[in-house]
PDB file of C-alpha atoms in Angstrom:
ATOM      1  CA  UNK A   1      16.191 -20.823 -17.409  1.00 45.00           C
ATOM      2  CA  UNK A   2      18.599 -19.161 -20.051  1.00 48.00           C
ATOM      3  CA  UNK A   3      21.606 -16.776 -19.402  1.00 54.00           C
ATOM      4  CA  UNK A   4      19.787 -13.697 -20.393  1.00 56.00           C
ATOM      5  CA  UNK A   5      17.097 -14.634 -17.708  1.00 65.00           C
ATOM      6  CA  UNK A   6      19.606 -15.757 -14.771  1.00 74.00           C
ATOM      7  CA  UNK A   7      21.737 -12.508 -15.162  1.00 78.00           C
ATOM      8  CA  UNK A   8      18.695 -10.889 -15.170  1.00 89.00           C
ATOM      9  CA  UNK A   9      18.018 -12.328 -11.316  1.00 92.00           C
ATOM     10  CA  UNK A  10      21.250 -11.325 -10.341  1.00 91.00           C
ATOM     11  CA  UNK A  11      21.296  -7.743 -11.750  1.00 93.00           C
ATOM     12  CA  UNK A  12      17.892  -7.571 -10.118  1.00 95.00           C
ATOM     13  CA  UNK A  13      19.582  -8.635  -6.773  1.00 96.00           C
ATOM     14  CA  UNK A  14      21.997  -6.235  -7.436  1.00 97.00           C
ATOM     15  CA  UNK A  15      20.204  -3.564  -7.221  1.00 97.00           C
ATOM     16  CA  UNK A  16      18.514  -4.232  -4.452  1.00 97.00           C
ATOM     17  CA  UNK A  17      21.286  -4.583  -2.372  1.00 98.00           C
ATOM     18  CA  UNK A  18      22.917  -1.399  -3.777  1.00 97.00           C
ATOM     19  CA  UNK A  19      19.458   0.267  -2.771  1.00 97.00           C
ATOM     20  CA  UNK A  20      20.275  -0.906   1.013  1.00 97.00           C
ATOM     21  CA  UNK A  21      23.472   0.815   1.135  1.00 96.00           C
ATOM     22  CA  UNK A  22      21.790   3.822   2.606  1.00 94.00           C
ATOM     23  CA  UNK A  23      18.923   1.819   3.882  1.00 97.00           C
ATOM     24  CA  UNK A  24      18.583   1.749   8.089  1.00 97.00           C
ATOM     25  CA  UNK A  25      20.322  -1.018   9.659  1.00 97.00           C
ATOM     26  CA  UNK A  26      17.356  -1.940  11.416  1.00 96.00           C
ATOM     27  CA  UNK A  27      15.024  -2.248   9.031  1.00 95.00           C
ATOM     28  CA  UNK A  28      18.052  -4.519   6.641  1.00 97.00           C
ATOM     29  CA  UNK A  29      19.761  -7.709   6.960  1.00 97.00           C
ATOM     30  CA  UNK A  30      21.787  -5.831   3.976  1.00 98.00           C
ATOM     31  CA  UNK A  31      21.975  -2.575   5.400  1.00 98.00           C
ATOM     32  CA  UNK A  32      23.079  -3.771   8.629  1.00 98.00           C
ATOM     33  CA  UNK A  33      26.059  -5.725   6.483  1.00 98.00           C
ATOM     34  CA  UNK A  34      27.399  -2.463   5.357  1.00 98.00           C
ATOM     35  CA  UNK A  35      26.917  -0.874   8.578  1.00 98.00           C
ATOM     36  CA  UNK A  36      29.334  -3.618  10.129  1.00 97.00           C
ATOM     37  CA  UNK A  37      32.067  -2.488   6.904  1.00 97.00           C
ATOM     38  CA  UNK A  38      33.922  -4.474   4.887  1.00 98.00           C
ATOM     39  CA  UNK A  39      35.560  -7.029   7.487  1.00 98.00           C
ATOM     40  CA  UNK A  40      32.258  -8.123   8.354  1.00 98.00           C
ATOM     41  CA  UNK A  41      30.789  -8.634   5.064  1.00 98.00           C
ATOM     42  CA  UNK A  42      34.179 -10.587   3.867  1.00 98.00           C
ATOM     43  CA  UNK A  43      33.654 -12.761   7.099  1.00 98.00           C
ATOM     44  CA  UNK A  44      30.442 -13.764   5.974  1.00 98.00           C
ATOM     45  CA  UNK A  45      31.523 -14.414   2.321  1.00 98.00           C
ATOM     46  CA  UNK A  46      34.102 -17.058   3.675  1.00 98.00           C
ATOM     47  CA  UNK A  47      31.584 -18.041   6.176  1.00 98.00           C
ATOM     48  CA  UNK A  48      29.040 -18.906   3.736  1.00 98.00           C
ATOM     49  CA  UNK A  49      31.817 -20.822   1.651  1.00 98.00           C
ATOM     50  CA  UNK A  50      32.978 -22.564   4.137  1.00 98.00           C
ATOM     51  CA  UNK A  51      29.042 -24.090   4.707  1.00 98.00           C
ATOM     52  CA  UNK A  52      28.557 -24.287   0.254  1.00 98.00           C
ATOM     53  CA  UNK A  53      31.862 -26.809   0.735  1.00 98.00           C
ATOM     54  CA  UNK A  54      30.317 -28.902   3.932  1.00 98.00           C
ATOM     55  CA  UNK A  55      26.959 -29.038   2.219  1.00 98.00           C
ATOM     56  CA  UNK A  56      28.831 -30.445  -0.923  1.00 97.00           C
ATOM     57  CA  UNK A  57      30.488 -33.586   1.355  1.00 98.00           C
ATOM     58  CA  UNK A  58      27.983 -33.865   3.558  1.00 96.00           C
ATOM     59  CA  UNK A  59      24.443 -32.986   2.794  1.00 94.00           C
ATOM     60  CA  UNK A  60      21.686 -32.989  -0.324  1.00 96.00           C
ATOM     61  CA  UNK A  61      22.304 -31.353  -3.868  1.00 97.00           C
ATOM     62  CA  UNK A  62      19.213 -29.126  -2.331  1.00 97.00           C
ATOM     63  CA  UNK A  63      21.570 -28.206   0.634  1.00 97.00           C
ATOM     64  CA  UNK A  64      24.319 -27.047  -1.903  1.00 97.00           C
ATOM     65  CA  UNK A  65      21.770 -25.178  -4.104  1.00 96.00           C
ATOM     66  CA  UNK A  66      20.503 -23.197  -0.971  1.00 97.00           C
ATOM     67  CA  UNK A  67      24.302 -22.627   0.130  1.00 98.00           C
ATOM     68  CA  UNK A  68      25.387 -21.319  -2.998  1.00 97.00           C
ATOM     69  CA  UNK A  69      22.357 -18.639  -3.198  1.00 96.00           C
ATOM     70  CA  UNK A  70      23.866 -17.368   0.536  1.00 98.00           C
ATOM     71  CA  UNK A  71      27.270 -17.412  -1.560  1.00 98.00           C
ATOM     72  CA  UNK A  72      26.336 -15.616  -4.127  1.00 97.00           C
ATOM     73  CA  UNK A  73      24.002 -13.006  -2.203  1.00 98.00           C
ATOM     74  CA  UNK A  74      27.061 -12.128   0.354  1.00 98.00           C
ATOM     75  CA  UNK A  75      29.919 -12.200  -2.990  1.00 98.00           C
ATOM     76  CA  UNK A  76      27.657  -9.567  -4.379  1.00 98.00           C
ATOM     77  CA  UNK A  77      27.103  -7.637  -0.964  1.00 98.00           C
ATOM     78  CA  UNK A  78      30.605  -7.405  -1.045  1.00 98.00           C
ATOM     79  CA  UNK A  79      31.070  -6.437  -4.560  1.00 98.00           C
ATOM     80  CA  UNK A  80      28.519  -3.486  -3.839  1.00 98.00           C
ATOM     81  CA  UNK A  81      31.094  -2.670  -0.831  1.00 98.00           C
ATOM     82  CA  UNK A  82      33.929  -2.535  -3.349  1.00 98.00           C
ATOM     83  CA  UNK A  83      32.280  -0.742  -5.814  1.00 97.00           C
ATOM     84  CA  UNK A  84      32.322  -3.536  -8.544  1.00 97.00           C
ATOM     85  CA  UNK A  85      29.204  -4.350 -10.666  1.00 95.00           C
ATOM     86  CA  UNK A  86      27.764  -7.768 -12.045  1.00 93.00           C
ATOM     87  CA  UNK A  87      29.120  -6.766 -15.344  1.00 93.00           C
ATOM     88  CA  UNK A  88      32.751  -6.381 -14.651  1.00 95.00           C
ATOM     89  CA  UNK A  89      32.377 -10.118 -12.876  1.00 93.00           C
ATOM     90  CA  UNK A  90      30.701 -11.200 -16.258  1.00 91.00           C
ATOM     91  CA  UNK A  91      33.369  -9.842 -18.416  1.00 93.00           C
ATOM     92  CA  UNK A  92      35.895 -11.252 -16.557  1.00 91.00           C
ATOM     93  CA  UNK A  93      34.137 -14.851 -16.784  1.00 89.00           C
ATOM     94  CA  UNK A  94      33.581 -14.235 -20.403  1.00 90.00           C
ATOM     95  CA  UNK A  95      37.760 -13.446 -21.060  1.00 88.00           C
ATOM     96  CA  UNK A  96      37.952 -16.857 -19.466  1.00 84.00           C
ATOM     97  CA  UNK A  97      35.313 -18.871 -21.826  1.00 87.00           C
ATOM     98  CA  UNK A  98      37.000 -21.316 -23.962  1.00 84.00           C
ATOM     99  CA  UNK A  99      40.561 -20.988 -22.558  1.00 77.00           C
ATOM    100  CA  UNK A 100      42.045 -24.444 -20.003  1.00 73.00           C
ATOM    101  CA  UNK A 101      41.660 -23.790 -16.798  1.00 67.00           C
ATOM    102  CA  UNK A 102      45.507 -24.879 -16.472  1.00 75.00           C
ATOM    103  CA  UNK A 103      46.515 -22.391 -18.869  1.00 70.00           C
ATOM    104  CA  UNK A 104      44.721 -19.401 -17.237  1.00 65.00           C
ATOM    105  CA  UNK A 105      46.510 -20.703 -14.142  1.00 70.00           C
ATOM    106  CA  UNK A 106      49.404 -20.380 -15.737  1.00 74.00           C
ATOM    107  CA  UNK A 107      49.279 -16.883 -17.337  1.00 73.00           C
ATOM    108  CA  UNK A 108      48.119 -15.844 -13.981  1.00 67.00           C
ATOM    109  CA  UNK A 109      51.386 -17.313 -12.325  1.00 74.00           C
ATOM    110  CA  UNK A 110      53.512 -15.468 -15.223  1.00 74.00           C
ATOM    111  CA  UNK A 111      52.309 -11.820 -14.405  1.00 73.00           C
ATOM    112  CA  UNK A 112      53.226 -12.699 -10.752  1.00 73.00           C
ATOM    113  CA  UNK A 113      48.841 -13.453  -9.146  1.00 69.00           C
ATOM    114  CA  UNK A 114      48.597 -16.088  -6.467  1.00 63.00           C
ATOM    115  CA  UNK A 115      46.581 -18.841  -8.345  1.00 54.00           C
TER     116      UNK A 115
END
């Protein structure tokens, strides 16, 4: 699959959950995440961390592959909460292409952000 045709999934998932933001609770697993507000959803996000991590130790590169999709699905649940779009997270992964990991770490420390 190429970039243009993965960030196409997740725009696509995007909108969908940004279409569920007004959608009945009962009727969305979605819908029913931004009924329960932004605690809930940022529960979840750690929750389905926490279970990407233990599949990673413990269980089958499938396992992992299923985790992260939960990830990723909740992350952008959240970013929908917050307002934030696919395309800021892309830019921001794009300003970071190319440049050590130990030296974004350490311009992050300079202007005072927890690493």
């Amino acid at each position: 699959m190429s970039n243009d045709a993965s960030a196409a999934v997740l725009d696509e998932l995007f909108s969908v959950i940004e279409s569920r933001k007004t959608a009945d609770p009962d009727s969305s697993y979605t819908a029913k995440l931004f009924a329960k507000g932004r605690k809930k959803i940022a529960q979840k996000v750690g929750e389905e961390g926490v279970e990407c991590a233990i599949a990673a130790v413990s269980e089958t590169p499938d396992d992992v592959v299923a985790e992260s999709a939960d990830l990723l699905y909740h992350l952008m649940v959240l970013w929908a909460e917050q307002g934030i779009t696919p395309d800021r997270i892309y830019a921001e992964l794009g300003k970071r292409v190319g440049v050590s990991g130990l030296t974004e770490k350490a311009a992050r420390a300079k202007n005072g952000k927890p690493m």
